[in-house]
Coordinates of C-alpha atoms in Angstrom, one line a residue:
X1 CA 4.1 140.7 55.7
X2 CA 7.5 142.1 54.0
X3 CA 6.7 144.7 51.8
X4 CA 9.3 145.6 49.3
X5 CA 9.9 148.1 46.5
X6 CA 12.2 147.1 43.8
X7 CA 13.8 149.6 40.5
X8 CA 14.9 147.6 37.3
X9 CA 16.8 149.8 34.9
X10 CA 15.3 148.0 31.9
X11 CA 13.5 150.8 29.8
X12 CA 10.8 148.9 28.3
X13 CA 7.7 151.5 27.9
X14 CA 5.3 148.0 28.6
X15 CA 7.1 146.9 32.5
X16 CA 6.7 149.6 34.9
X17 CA 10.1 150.5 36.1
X18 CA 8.9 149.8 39.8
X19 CA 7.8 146.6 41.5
X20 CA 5.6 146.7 44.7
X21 CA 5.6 143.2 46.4
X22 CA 4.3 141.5 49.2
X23 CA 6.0 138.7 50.8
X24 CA 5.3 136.3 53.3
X25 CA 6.9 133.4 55.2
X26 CA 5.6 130.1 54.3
X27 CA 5.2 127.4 56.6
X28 CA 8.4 125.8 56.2
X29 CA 10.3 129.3 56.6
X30 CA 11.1 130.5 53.1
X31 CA 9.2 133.6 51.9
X32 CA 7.0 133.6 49.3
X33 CA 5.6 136.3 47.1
X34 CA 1.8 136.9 47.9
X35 CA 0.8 140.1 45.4
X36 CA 3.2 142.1 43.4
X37 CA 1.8 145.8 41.4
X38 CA 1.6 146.3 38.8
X39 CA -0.6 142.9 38.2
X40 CA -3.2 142.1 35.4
X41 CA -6.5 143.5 37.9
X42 CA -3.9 146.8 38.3
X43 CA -2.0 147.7 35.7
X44 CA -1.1 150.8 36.5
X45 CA 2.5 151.3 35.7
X46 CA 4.5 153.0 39.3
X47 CA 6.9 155.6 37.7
X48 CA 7.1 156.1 33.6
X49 CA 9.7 154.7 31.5
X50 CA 13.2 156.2 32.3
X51 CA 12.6 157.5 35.9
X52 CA 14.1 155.7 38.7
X53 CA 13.1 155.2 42.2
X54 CA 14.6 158.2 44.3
X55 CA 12.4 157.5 48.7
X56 CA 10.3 154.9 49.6
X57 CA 8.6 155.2 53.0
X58 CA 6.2 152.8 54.4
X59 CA 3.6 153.4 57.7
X60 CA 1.5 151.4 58.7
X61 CA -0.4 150.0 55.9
X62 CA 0.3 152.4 53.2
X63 CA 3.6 152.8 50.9
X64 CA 4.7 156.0 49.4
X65 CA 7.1 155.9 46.6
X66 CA 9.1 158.8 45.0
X67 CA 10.0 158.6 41.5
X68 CA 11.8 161.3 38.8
X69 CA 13.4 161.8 35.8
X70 CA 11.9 165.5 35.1
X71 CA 9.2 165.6 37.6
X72 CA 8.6 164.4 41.1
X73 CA 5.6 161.6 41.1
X74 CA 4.7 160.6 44.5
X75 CA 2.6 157.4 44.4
X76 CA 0.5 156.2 47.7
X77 CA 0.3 152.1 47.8
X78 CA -2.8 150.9 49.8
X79 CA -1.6 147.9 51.3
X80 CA -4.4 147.5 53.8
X81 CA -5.0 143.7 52.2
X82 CA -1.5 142.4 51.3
X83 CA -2.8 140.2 49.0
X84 CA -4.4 142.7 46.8
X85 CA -2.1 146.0 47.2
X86 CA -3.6 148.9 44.7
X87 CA -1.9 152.0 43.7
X88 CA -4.6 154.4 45.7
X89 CA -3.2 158.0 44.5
X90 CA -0.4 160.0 42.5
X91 CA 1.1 163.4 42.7
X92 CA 3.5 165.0 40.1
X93 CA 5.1 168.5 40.9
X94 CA 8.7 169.4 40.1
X95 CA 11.9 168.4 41.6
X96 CA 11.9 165.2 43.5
X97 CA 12.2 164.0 47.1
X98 CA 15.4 161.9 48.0
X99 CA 13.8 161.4 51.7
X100 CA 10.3 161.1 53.3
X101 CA 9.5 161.9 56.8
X102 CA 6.7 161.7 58.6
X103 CA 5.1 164.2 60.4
X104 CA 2.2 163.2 62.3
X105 CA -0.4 160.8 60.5
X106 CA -1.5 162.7 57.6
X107 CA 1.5 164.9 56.3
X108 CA 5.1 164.1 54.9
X109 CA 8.2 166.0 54.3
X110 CA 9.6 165.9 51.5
X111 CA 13.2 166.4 51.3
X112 CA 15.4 166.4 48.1
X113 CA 16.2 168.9 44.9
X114 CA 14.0 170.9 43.0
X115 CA 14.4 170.7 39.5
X116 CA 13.7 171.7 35.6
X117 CA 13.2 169.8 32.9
X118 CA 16.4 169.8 30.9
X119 CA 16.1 171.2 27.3
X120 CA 17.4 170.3 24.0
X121 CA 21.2 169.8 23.7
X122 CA 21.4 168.8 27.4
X123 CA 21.9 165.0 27.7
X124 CA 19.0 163.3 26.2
X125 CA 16.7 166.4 26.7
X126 CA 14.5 164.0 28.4
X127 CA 16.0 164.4 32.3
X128 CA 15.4 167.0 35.1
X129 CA 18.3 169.8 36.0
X130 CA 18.7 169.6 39.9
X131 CA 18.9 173.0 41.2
X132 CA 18.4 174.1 45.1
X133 CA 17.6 172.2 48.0
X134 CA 13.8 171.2 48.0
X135 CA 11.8 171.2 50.9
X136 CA 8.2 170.0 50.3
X137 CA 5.3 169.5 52.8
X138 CA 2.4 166.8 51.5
X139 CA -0.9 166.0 52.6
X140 CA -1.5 162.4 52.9
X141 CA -4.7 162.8 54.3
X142 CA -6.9 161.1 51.7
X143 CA -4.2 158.7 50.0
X144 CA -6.4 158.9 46.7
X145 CA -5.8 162.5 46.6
X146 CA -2.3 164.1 47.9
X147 CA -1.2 167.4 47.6
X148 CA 1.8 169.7 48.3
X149 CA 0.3 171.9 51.2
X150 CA 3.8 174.3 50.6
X151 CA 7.4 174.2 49.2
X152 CA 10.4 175.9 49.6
X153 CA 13.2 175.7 47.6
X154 CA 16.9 176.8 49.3
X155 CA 19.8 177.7 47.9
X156 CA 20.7 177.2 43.9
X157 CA 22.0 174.7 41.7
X158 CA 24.6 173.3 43.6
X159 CA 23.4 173.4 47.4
X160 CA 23.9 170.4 48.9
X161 CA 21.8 169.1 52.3
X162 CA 24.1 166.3 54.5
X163 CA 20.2 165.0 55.1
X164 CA 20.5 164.1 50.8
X165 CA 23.2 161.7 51.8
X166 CA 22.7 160.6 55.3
X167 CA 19.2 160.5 56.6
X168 CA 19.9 160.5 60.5
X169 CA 20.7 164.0 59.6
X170 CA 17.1 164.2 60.6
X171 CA 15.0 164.2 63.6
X172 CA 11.6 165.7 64.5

């Protein structure tokens, strides 16, 4: 199975701005879609209107998806049956995380900016003000219930990480 997650800019408060689908090859070769979130028996919107998808990461038979606009939601997929993938757990904390890396089987780290909301005046007022480096350890443990075991934050506004931009800037 081919799992895929897919942004659409469209701002329509009734489509979730994220697609989680499953694809498989058919027996002639050509790939066909075999369960797609949200669906009608899970509606759950991944990501609210006007966020975009920032780190996907998929092990073994979870996904974990990063979206922002203000705040930092981490979704965990459970795609343990393909053909019925449900949206298991969520986290929101500030900033957001541009990369996801494992470390062992039940934590991730989180690597990307922290952030506050931006106020009145500033843009829309609606979007997040990146400000230092953001480095965020999560427990994945129970994919229903994730949590950020710590955070720190380096630098200010403006700090830059080459791993924001190249991810084999990494290695564990």
């Amino acid at each position: 199975y081919l799992r895929v997650a897919t942004y659409s800019d469209a701002q329509d408060e009734s489509v979730s701005p994220i697609k989680f689908s499953v694809l498989n090859v058919a027996g002639d070769g050509e790939l066909s879609k075999v369960a797609e979130l949200p669906n009608e028996n899970n509606p759950k919107h991944i990501g609210k209107p006007g966020e975009q998808l920032y780190a996907s990461r998929f092990l073994g038979d979870r996904a974990y998806l990063v979206t922002f606009r203000q705040t930092d939601p981490l979704y965990v997929i459970d795609a343990s049956n393909p053909e019925d993938p449900k949206l298991a757990g969520e986290l929101e904390i500030d900033g957001y995380s541009d990369y996801l890396q494992p470390i062992g089987e039940d934590y991730l780290l989180g690597i990307g900016k922290d952030a506050v909301p931006a106020g009145e005046g500033m843009g829309d007022g609606f979007g997040g003000l990146q400000q230092g480096v953001k480095l965020s350890l999560f427990n994945v443990a129970d994919a229903s219930n994730p949590y950020e075991v710590q955070s720190l934050v380096v630098g200010e506004r403006g700090t830059e990480a080459v791993a924001l931009q190249n991810h084999r800037a990494i290695t564990v």
